[in-house]
Amino acid sequence: MSTARLACKYLVTAAQVAAAWHLGPPAARAAAAPVPPAPLAYDMSAYELAPQFRREPRPWTVKEVRREILTRVAAEKRRREMDVYYYRIGYTIAYPLGMSSRPEIADLPMPISTLRYPWMVWYSWANEERWRLFHAAWRHLGDKEAGRLMQQEMAALAQWDRFSEVDGNLGLLTGHTAAALSLALANTNGWNVEYLSRARQAAESLVERDVWPWFNSTWVGKELTPRKIVNIPVIALARAAQLARVINSPRRDALEEKTLEILRTWCQLREGAENHTEGVTYDGYLMETLTEWADGLPDRKPIHEFGRRTFQSLTEAWVALGVPGRVDLHAPLSDVEPEMTFWFTALSLITDWYDFPEGKWLVQRFPVERMRAAGLTAALTRRSLARNNAAPQPAQPRELPYALSLRNGWQPDNLLAAVGLSRNGMGHLQADAGQVVLAWQGRCWITDPGYQQYRPGVEREYTLGPEAHNYPVINGTIQTVKSPKLEALETLPNGVQHARVDLAGTYKGLPKEAAISRDVWLLSRGPQGVVVRDSLQGLPANAQVNYSWTGAHHLAWAFRDGWTRLSDGQRVLWVGTFPGQLEPAALKRHEGTRGPLTLAHTSTLADGQGVRWWVFVCDPKAGWQPPSVGFKDATLEVNAPGFTGRPWVIR
């Protein structure tokens, strides 16, 4: 079952589920059991607009968590095959349930000619999710049928000849299978004797046959560089260590010690000049594994002590980049995939360990429909997670390892300006310094593709090319160096939040004397909005500067008096530039986009220098009269229609 399918809420009550699966005859069960809905499109707007997720953030209850588990388990029992949606490439592949042999590459298509697609990643996600749901229903809700199905399917793993990807490498299939076996074998009470024997056989084979040779060739005596300790190999290692602990393997100590060393090194790199991160999504993916591994240690006190600052930093990033009114979504800077909510499980354990109030606030308002099975289990079993906390206050600008957050709150009518600040060479981070994502009313109005396409072609060119981001593109030159410099991050006396980033070092091939900086102001008093100023100097004469502002999918566009109007039918975001105007001809649809349109703008700097202003004004009344802009003595004044107070004044 795909991550996207698991995110959706099945429209059936707990009473119906109980009646269908525990009280009714087979025919009644078949009629009443829910069918998993179709997966959502691989697009940020699909999750923003999905009606099952659009509700005011409020604390969940344990009763709602129980109901969600029951609902999903009922759907899993109805399943007759494992259909897996590979959302990144748009393929759906079916597999038999409880497979007695590993899928072979000869039975799978080749969607990308330049690589063997990692088919086992999504397949292992689906298997682990199914088994975790069955485990939760069996161990915590008394569903013996769920327990039997889990045991039967996990016993079939004993017949697999290896737990590796289609290219032969150990990775996420190894890790997710080890995670499921670790959970299931930690408590063997109530297991069928034959199933238990075969499941343990599979666990021992995974550790001894697959992991141990790989461990010695991959980890022993190797330097733990930033590129070495990334999500795929570390997830495989840490989950194998967790499994070795559960089955008391003779390889346990070596695997555990290396995992501890990796976590310690990861924390040091994140807190140091490296600013180590793979972004909020992939940090969360890795940390779901490392926090669950640590949670089962006999003594995790040392980890709690040396990891406290790092876990707090992770919490701050997951909170600070959340879309106002949608705590389950993050501003799509670099690879931010709304399907991957692994980070919620990690945050649940972190907030259970520490008293991080804003982390607890987020956990309590995360929609149960979006929790993965591990997150649902944490919410069901850890009493500390159900206690209510107030929203983080006050909202202050924050520097995060790969982004800046300017915001005035977390409610739907608050405003977030997330600014890209990638400063390391990790693969899931794009060179997007200064990229501005503007989120308001549960949506990202000015947005970003949020991913890089792996298939060669126009979509990959779009997600990595000159029209993917809204920083200035100079004579066709995009950013390729992740070395921006943060020059200012402050709250001014009038309450305006301000950031300045030096972008000059992010471009290759510009004159040595080139100076490029971007200022971003977030304004809250009176009308809400954001002002962006780009200052460019030392460029060649007649330098051409291009901008591409991506508007969210399904917003309506209009042009009035030199301004652009984006509307969701109830509210409006006005976009303007100075000097100059925005014309209808500037709107375009890139061939590689999955839906969002782009507002393009080009200017020429005759003497190689200039200042470009961009103004974004929120209008909650969806008016049709645009703001007005005045400029005098290097000061920008913005008057919003219908507002009688003082204009915005930006110097």
XYZ file of C-alpha atoms in Angstrom:
651
model
C 0.000 0.000 0.000
C 1.463 3.348 -0.986
C 2.289 6.123 1.436
C -0.232 8.333 -0.334
C -3.007 5.759 0.090
C -2.198 5.320 3.744
C -2.437 9.073 4.177
C -6.085 9.081 3.120
C -8.962 8.643 5.532
C -11.310 5.753 4.839
C -14.912 6.838 5.131
C -16.214 4.333 7.670
C -16.834 4.472 11.395
C -15.192 2.387 14.076
C -18.550 0.809 14.878
C -18.979 -0.268 11.256
C -15.498 -1.737 11.238
C -16.086 -3.679 14.436
C -19.425 -4.934 13.222
C -18.061 -5.989 9.881
C -14.945 -7.734 11.067
C -15.799 -9.134 14.462
C -19.541 -9.647 14.556
C -20.909 -10.015 11.051
C -20.893 -12.930 8.579
C -18.397 -13.016 5.675
C -20.853 -11.435 3.233
C -21.477 -8.537 5.612
C -17.763 -8.070 6.098
C -17.150 -7.884 2.368
C -19.890 -5.297 1.925
C -18.920 -3.078 4.851
C -15.109 -3.134 4.658
C -13.582 0.087 3.305
C -11.692 0.206 0.041
C -8.487 2.287 -0.030
C -9.084 5.456 -2.058
C -6.994 6.351 -5.075
C -3.609 7.915 -4.309
C -3.128 11.646 -4.504
C -1.147 13.244 -7.308
C 2.553 13.873 -6.750
C 2.041 17.581 -6.268
C 2.023 19.784 -3.178
C -1.361 21.271 -4.082
C -2.999 17.834 -4.090
C -2.308 17.540 -0.366
C -3.171 21.153 0.360
C -6.583 20.790 -1.279
C -7.502 17.191 -0.361
C -10.839 17.565 1.496
C -10.073 14.810 4.015
C -7.181 16.896 5.371
C -8.724 20.353 5.318
C -9.790 21.031 8.876
C -8.768 23.434 11.580
C -5.748 22.180 13.525
C -6.972 20.770 16.805
C -5.663 18.163 19.241
C -6.500 14.587 18.317
C -7.888 12.131 20.841
C -6.812 8.571 21.617
C -10.297 7.479 20.537
C -9.665 8.944 17.072
C -6.321 7.159 16.874
C -7.943 3.819 17.756
C -10.618 4.388 15.130
C -8.018 5.177 12.473
C -6.092 1.985 13.205
C -9.275 -0.100 13.083
C -10.297 1.485 9.807
C -6.981 0.876 8.100
C -6.718 -2.682 9.419
C -10.154 -3.454 8.010
C -9.014 -2.180 4.616
C -5.842 -4.265 4.819
C -7.842 -7.398 5.603
C -9.949 -6.789 2.514
C -6.869 -6.430 0.322
C -6.259 -9.290 -2.131
C -2.964 -8.065 -3.534
C -0.277 -5.549 -2.702
C -0.614 -2.759 -5.226
C 2.153 -0.216 -4.769
C 1.957 3.297 -6.185
C 5.389 4.597 -7.181
C 4.365 8.221 -6.995
C 7.643 9.722 -8.192
C 7.370 8.037 -11.603
C 3.607 7.461 -11.779
C 3.636 3.641 -11.976
C 1.432 1.243 -10.009
C 2.767 -2.320 -9.695
C 0.927 -5.267 -8.138
C 2.546 -8.004 -6.039
C 1.077 -11.067 -4.310
C 0.514 -10.769 -0.565
C 2.915 -12.652 1.684
C 5.392 -13.314 -1.106
C 7.480 -16.449 -0.679
C 10.260 -15.084 -2.902
C 11.799 -11.710 -3.545
C 10.568 -9.813 -6.649
C 13.008 -10.121 -9.537
C 14.050 -7.387 -11.937
C 13.005 -9.507 -14.924
C 9.387 -9.067 -13.799
C 9.616 -5.276 -13.511
C 9.595 -2.492 -16.146
C 12.397 -0.003 -16.814
C 10.916 3.484 -16.305
C 14.321 5.185 -16.295
C 16.777 3.976 -18.912
C 19.788 5.311 -17.028
C 19.296 3.303 -13.823
C 17.640 0.265 -12.334
C 14.741 1.821 -10.493
C 14.717 1.084 -6.726
C 11.451 -0.843 -6.861
C 11.963 -2.401 -3.437
C 11.825 0.932 -1.570
C 8.105 1.558 -2.016
C 7.367 -2.156 -1.836
C 9.101 -2.401 1.541
C 7.277 0.713 2.769
C 3.989 -0.943 1.914
C 4.874 -4.232 3.600
C 6.162 -2.589 6.762
C 3.113 -0.344 6.976
C 0.752 -3.310 6.645
C 2.583 -5.372 9.248
C 2.801 -2.462 11.704
C -0.951 -1.934 11.414
C -1.604 -5.604 12.071
C 0.814 -5.525 15.004
C -0.885 -2.483 16.554
C -4.329 -4.047 16.154
C -3.149 -7.346 17.635
C -1.037 -6.138 20.540
C -2.966 -3.026 21.546
C -6.539 -3.622 20.362
C -6.844 -7.389 20.779
C -7.385 -8.308 17.114
C -6.103 -11.911 16.878
C -6.922 -12.193 13.187
C -4.607 -9.261 12.468
C -1.894 -10.994 14.479
C -2.330 -14.218 12.534
C -2.079 -12.451 9.173
C 1.068 -10.615 10.253
C 2.714 -13.818 11.468
C 1.789 -15.745 8.347
C 3.164 -13.125 5.963
C 6.350 -12.509 7.921
C 7.013 -16.251 8.115
C 7.065 -16.327 4.310
C 10.217 -14.174 4.415
C 12.192 -17.274 5.436
C 12.046 -18.388 1.799
C 13.711 -15.250 0.444
C 17.239 -15.835 -0.840
C 18.370 -12.249 -0.077
C 17.069 -8.929 1.217
C 18.624 -6.534 -1.289
C 17.512 -4.059 -3.938
C 17.099 -5.043 -7.588
C 20.647 -3.829 -8.280
C 22.020 -6.139 -5.571
C 22.840 -3.403 -3.048
C 21.674 -3.485 0.525
C 19.525 -0.537 1.465
C 15.963 0.353 2.280
C 14.416 -3.064 1.597
C 16.895 -4.443 4.134
C 16.138 -1.698 6.626
C 12.346 -1.734 6.424
C 12.161 -5.514 6.546
C 14.464 -5.533 9.577
C 12.291 -2.868 11.224
C 9.130 -4.946 10.813
C 10.820 -8.123 12.076
C 12.246 -6.216 15.060
C 8.823 -4.975 16.059
C 7.123 -8.332 15.605
C 9.774 -10.487 17.319
C 10.317 -8.215 20.321
C 7.371 -9.962 21.995
C 6.851 -13.599 20.996
C 3.906 -14.278 23.317
C 0.946 -15.609 21.361
C 2.921 -16.459 18.216
C 2.173 -19.594 16.252
C 5.177 -21.855 16.886
C 5.793 -22.657 13.213
C 5.392 -19.046 12.079
C 7.704 -17.864 14.848
C 10.409 -20.320 13.864
C 10.312 -19.216 10.230
C 10.208 -15.507 11.067
C 13.258 -15.920 13.304
C 14.974 -17.811 10.504
C 14.335 -14.873 8.174
C 15.670 -12.450 10.792
C 18.839 -14.447 11.330
C 19.423 -14.767 7.586
C 18.975 -11.045 7.086
C 21.573 -10.215 9.743
C 24.089 -12.984 9.090
C 23.821 -13.630 5.338
C 23.069 -10.132 4.040
C 24.059 -7.478 6.574
C 27.230 -8.846 8.141
C 29.371 -9.086 4.940
C 28.033 -5.696 3.814
C 28.779 -4.197 7.231
C 32.408 -5.293 7.093
C 32.968 -3.988 3.569
C 30.958 -0.784 3.953
C 31.446 0.424 7.520
C 34.432 -1.166 9.201
C 37.447 1.149 9.110
C 35.664 3.752 6.944
C 35.596 7.471 7.719
C 32.160 8.806 8.654
C 31.958 11.678 6.169
C 28.740 13.665 5.644
C 28.017 11.824 2.389
C 28.604 8.499 4.120
C 25.989 8.956 6.825
C 22.918 9.573 4.697
C 19.492 8.013 4.953
C 19.757 4.817 2.852
C 22.855 3.083 4.301
C 22.236 4.317 7.843
C 18.631 3.108 7.857
C 19.819 -0.328 6.709
C 22.508 -0.442 9.398
C 20.464 0.886 12.319
C 17.493 -1.367 11.625
C 19.832 -4.356 11.329
C 21.329 -3.404 14.696
C 17.834 -3.180 16.153
C 16.980 -6.610 14.789
C 20.265 -8.108 16.018
C 19.399 -6.821 19.494
C 15.930 -8.372 19.407
C 17.134 -11.830 18.304
C 20.295 -11.623 20.429
C 22.580 -12.092 17.423
C 26.342 -12.426 17.995
C 26.681 -9.455 15.599
C 24.700 -7.222 17.929
C 27.523 -5.352 19.692
C 29.393 -4.422 16.514
C 26.244 -3.170 14.760
C 25.044 -1.248 17.820
C 28.405 0.437 18.422
C 28.673 1.620 14.817
C 25.111 2.956 14.858
C 25.836 4.886 18.056
C 29.002 6.309 16.500
C 27.059 7.396 13.430
C 24.355 9.139 15.461
C 26.976 10.969 17.518
C 28.805 12.063 14.354
C 25.552 13.139 12.677
C 24.753 15.353 15.671
C 28.219 16.910 15.617
C 27.994 17.665 11.909
C 24.558 19.239 12.230
C 25.633 21.474 15.098
C 28.935 22.411 13.424
C 29.923 24.519 10.426
C 28.793 21.752 8.071
C 25.089 22.503 8.794
C 24.501 18.841 8.025
C 20.989 18.077 6.837
C 19.093 16.386 4.020
C 16.098 18.692 4.491
C 13.070 18.328 6.761
C 11.630 15.310 4.946
C 14.738 13.190 4.632
C 16.051 14.171 8.060
C 12.732 12.858 9.333
C 13.040 9.680 7.303
C 16.447 8.955 8.818
C 15.410 10.027 12.304
C 12.372 7.752 12.434
C 14.863 4.888 12.281
C 17.450 6.328 14.665
C 14.928 7.377 17.306
C 13.185 3.985 17.245
C 16.570 2.263 17.434
C 17.579 4.452 20.386
C 14.204 4.063 22.098
C 14.803 0.326 22.519
C 18.307 0.558 23.994
C 18.770 -0.701 27.565
C 20.260 2.707 28.453
C 19.556 5.655 26.194
C 20.636 8.331 28.702
C 23.932 9.088 26.882
C 22.036 9.658 23.627
C 19.548 11.925 25.369
C 22.421 13.983 26.694
C 24.636 14.401 23.612
C 21.655 14.509 21.211
C 19.520 17.065 23.000
C 20.636 20.091 20.955
C 20.308 18.170 17.691
C 16.844 16.844 18.506
C 15.781 20.350 19.473
C 17.157 21.655 16.161
C 15.171 19.038 14.261
C 12.040 19.965 16.199
C 12.522 23.644 15.407
C 12.845 22.916 11.683
C 9.706 20.756 11.567
C 7.782 23.460 13.421
C 9.225 26.568 11.771
C 8.714 25.436 8.155
C 5.141 24.206 8.625
C 2.455 25.711 6.411
C 0.133 28.004 8.438
C -3.000 25.997 9.212
C -1.435 22.734 7.969
C 1.111 21.462 10.476
C 1.537 18.261 8.434
C 2.953 20.111 5.402
C 6.274 21.908 4.999
C 7.335 24.670 2.658
C 8.598 22.756 -0.418
C 12.232 23.843 -0.454
C 14.439 21.220 -2.166
C 13.099 17.635 -1.861
C 10.078 17.958 0.400
C 7.614 15.162 -0.294
C 4.227 15.408 1.466
C 3.829 11.634 1.083
C 6.735 11.028 3.484
C 5.472 11.692 7.010
C 8.122 9.559 8.709
C 9.264 12.717 10.498
C 6.101 12.688 12.612
C 7.103 9.380 14.215
C 10.547 10.781 15.045
C 9.023 13.944 16.479
C 6.615 11.869 18.575
C 9.490 10.004 20.236
C 11.583 13.149 20.656
C 8.722 14.986 22.370
C 8.117 11.953 24.555
C 11.763 12.117 25.672
C 12.127 15.879 26.102
C 9.998 18.797 27.186
C 9.960 20.670 23.871
C 6.575 22.475 24.108
C 6.357 23.545 20.472
C 7.125 20.013 19.341
C 4.346 18.672 21.555
C 1.983 21.315 20.169
C 2.696 20.129 16.619
C 2.379 16.431 17.490
C -0.996 16.992 19.108
C -2.369 18.759 16.027
C -1.021 16.441 13.372
C -4.036 14.864 11.605
C -4.411 11.174 12.410
C -5.251 10.524 8.753
C -1.684 11.557 7.858
C 0.114 9.491 10.505
C 1.963 6.401 9.409
C 1.321 3.229 11.396
C 4.360 3.839 13.602
C 3.054 7.311 14.430
C -0.413 5.981 15.208
C 1.110 3.420 17.563
C 3.126 6.103 19.343
C 0.026 8.283 19.701
C -1.945 5.322 21.038
C 0.602 4.116 23.589
C 2.496 7.197 24.841
C 0.357 9.172 27.226
C 2.587 12.243 27.144
C 1.681 12.885 23.491
C -2.009 13.441 24.214
C -1.488 16.390 26.565
C -2.440 19.769 25.168
C 0.104 22.580 24.694
C -0.254 26.167 23.555
C 1.013 27.276 20.151
C 4.628 28.475 19.930
C 4.854 32.129 20.891
C 6.138 34.543 19.890
C 6.940 33.787 16.273
C 10.497 34.936 15.608
C 12.681 34.646 12.516
C 14.766 31.479 12.652
C 17.924 30.269 10.992
C 17.735 26.561 10.181
C 20.457 24.387 8.625
C 19.173 24.868 5.074
C 16.498 27.566 5.277
C 15.232 30.672 7.023
C 11.768 30.975 8.510
C 9.985 34.323 8.764
C 6.466 33.943 10.136
C 3.914 35.571 12.409
C 2.124 32.464 13.655
C 0.771 29.020 12.830
C -2.960 29.613 12.329
C -4.441 29.595 8.800
C -4.585 33.396 8.577
C -0.920 33.778 9.549
C 1.869 34.165 7.013
C 5.117 32.262 6.388
C 8.000 33.319 4.172
C 10.453 30.409 3.940
C 13.782 31.352 2.359
C 16.195 28.811 0.865
C 19.678 28.646 2.384
C 21.253 25.358 1.243
C 24.807 25.309 2.596
C 26.054 21.755 2.135
C 26.480 19.267 -0.679
C 23.831 16.703 0.305
C 21.883 15.287 -2.611
C 18.345 16.120 -1.498
C 19.210 19.813 -1.206
C 19.093 21.998 -4.309
C 21.119 25.155 -4.941
C 18.252 27.516 -4.133
C 19.645 30.251 -1.887
C 17.185 33.105 -1.582
C 14.260 31.082 -2.983
C 11.087 32.422 -1.359
C 8.067 30.228 -0.611
C 5.061 32.167 0.658
C 2.436 30.185 2.611
C -0.921 31.442 3.894
C -4.348 29.941 4.563
C -3.146 26.341 4.460
C -1.483 26.734 1.055
C 1.843 27.681 -0.505
C 0.807 30.501 -2.847
C 4.308 31.221 -4.129
C 5.825 27.791 -4.284
C 8.559 25.499 -5.616
C 8.436 22.171 -7.482
C 9.593 20.618 -4.200
C 11.465 17.723 -5.786
C 13.906 16.781 -8.523
C 12.706 14.445 -11.218
C 15.045 11.492 -11.830
C 13.888 10.685 -15.351
C 15.778 12.562 -18.073
C 13.616 14.988 -20.023
C 11.661 18.192 -19.727
C 10.401 17.566 -16.187
C 13.909 17.033 -14.834
C 15.061 20.148 -16.717
C 12.195 22.057 -15.129
C 12.793 20.909 -11.536
C 16.525 21.662 -11.678
C 16.666 24.382 -14.325
C 16.457 28.179 -14.506
C 12.670 28.296 -13.996
C 12.533 26.141 -10.866
C 13.345 28.961 -8.426
C 12.650 32.658 -8.001
C 16.160 33.954 -7.239
C 17.664 36.126 -10.019
C 19.055 34.188 -13.009
C 21.839 36.274 -14.541
C 22.579 35.948 -18.245
C 21.157 32.436 -18.062
C 23.432 31.495 -15.136
C 21.723 29.674 -12.284
C 23.083 28.882 -8.841
C 25.284 25.790 -8.722
C 27.336 26.416 -5.556
C 25.763 25.958 -2.129
C 27.603 28.772 -0.370
C 25.227 31.620 0.498
C 26.094 33.897 3.411
C 23.490 35.008 5.913
C 24.140 38.696 6.611
C 21.102 39.643 8.705
C 18.210 37.957 10.512
C 16.279 40.224 12.831
C 13.004 41.606 14.086
C 12.955 45.380 13.615
C 11.534 47.754 16.269
C 8.278 48.067 14.301
C 7.778 44.266 14.422
C 8.837 43.636 10.821
C 10.955 40.515 10.362
C 13.933 40.886 8.050
C 16.600 38.677 6.477
C 19.463 39.433 4.103
C 21.385 36.778 2.181
C 24.543 37.303 0.108
C 24.063 35.248 -3.081
C 27.177 36.201 -5.037
C 29.148 33.069 -4.166
C 26.392 30.744 -5.358
C 26.958 31.494 -9.073
C 29.888 30.318 -11.187
C 31.325 32.468 -13.960
C 30.276 35.918 -12.758
C 32.831 38.748 -12.541
C 34.943 38.708 -9.382
C 33.527 42.081 -8.339
C 29.895 40.970 -8.695
C 27.741 41.637 -5.623
C 24.269 40.107 -5.343
C 22.100 40.154 -2.233
C 18.460 39.465 -1.437
C 16.519 41.127 1.388
C 13.198 39.691 2.550
C 10.789 41.493 4.885
C 7.672 39.927 6.428
C 5.076 42.503 7.468
C 2.222 41.751 9.843
C 0.691 45.073 10.871
C -2.159 46.248 8.712
C -2.299 44.066 5.604
C 0.041 41.093 5.738
C 2.658 40.660 3.100
C 6.232 40.140 2.014
C 8.661 42.474 0.281
C 11.726 41.161 -1.554
C 14.593 43.368 -2.725
C 17.432 42.168 -4.927
C 20.522 44.388 -5.111
C 22.869 43.640 -8.030
C 26.221 45.283 -8.744
C 29.383 44.584 -10.694
C 27.685 42.612 -13.482
C 28.540 42.923 -17.187
C 26.938 45.776 -19.098
C 23.462 44.939 -20.379
C 23.242 41.939 -18.076
C 19.901 40.195 -18.454
C 18.172 39.211 -15.206
C 15.333 36.685 -15.294
C 12.817 35.799 -12.590
C 10.395 32.887 -12.363
C 7.746 33.000 -9.653
C 5.811 29.730 -9.411
C 2.185 30.026 -8.330
C 0.433 27.096 -6.679
C -1.628 24.713 -8.801
C -5.355 25.520 -9.076
C -5.006 29.201 -8.156
C -6.731 31.619 -10.542
C -4.605 34.283 -12.219
C -5.589 37.789 -13.322
C -3.769 41.023 -14.205
C -4.835 44.499 -13.080
C -3.017 47.810 -13.546
C 0.431 46.266 -13.702
C -0.160 43.842 -10.816
C -0.755 40.086 -10.826
C -3.699 38.730 -8.843
C -3.686 35.130 -7.542
C -6.984 33.908 -6.110
C -8.378 30.789 -4.463
C -11.904 32.146 -4.874
C -12.071 33.514 -1.318
C -8.739 35.302 -0.848
C -6.180 37.039 -3.036
C -2.435 37.472 -3.154
C -1.319 40.523 -5.111
C 2.119 40.419 -6.757
C 3.875 43.526 -8.040
C 7.343 44.633 -9.063
C 9.215 47.932 -9.103
C 10.383 49.395 -11.363
C 8.007 48.288 -14.097
C 4.760 46.382 -14.350
C 3.593 42.804 -14.773
C 1.751 41.961 -17.970
C -0.477 38.991 -18.932
C 2.134 37.851 -21.446
C 4.417 37.056 -18.493
C 2.300 34.052 -17.472
C 3.495 30.723 -18.857
C 3.199 26.995 -18.344
C 6.521 25.211 -18.507
C 6.377 21.986 -20.498
C 7.788 20.039 -17.549
C 5.453 21.291 -14.817
C 2.909 18.989 -13.179
C 0.426 21.863 -13.046
C 1.659 25.098 -11.430
C 2.038 28.142 -13.683
C 4.994 30.522 -13.720
C 5.124 34.310 -13.686
C 8.198 35.272 -15.726
C 9.986 38.610 -15.729
C 13.075 39.873 -17.547
C 15.002 43.104 -17.106
C 18.250 44.440 -18.525
C 20.880 46.237 -16.431
C 22.474 48.716 -18.834
C 25.412 49.495 -16.557
C 25.484 46.128 -14.792
C 23.797 47.244 -11.614
C 20.311 47.805 -10.260
C 17.704 47.124 -7.603
C 14.613 45.016 -8.189
C 11.674 45.063 -5.748
C 8.957 42.397 -5.493
C 5.858 43.062 -3.401
C 3.322 40.469 -2.170
C 0.185 41.687 -0.408
C -2.433 39.406 1.189
C -6.057 40.446 0.681
C -8.451 38.275 2.740
C -11.461 39.973 1.109
C -10.530 39.036 -2.462
C -10.792 42.576 -3.818
C -10.057 43.630 -7.364
C -8.251 46.922 -6.695
C -4.475 46.362 -6.539
C -2.120 48.035 -4.082
C -0.091 51.081 -5.073
C 3.653 51.539 -4.782
C 5.676 54.701 -4.365
C 9.452 55.085 -4.415
C 11.440 58.017 -3.076
C 14.967 58.408 -1.715
C 15.630 54.633 -1.776
C 12.450 54.033 0.250
C 9.570 51.876 -0.952
C 6.028 52.737 0.169
C 3.126 50.338 -0.336
C -0.531 51.308 0.162
C -3.057 48.486 0.264
C -6.623 49.225 -0.884
C -9.160 49.480 1.910
C -6.512 50.005 4.575
C -6.569 53.405 6.233
C -3.466 53.089 8.386
C 0.090 54.024 7.533
C 1.594 52.513 4.359
C 4.374 49.978 4.457
C 7.693 51.774 4.410
C 10.767 49.718 3.495
C 14.271 51.164 3.398
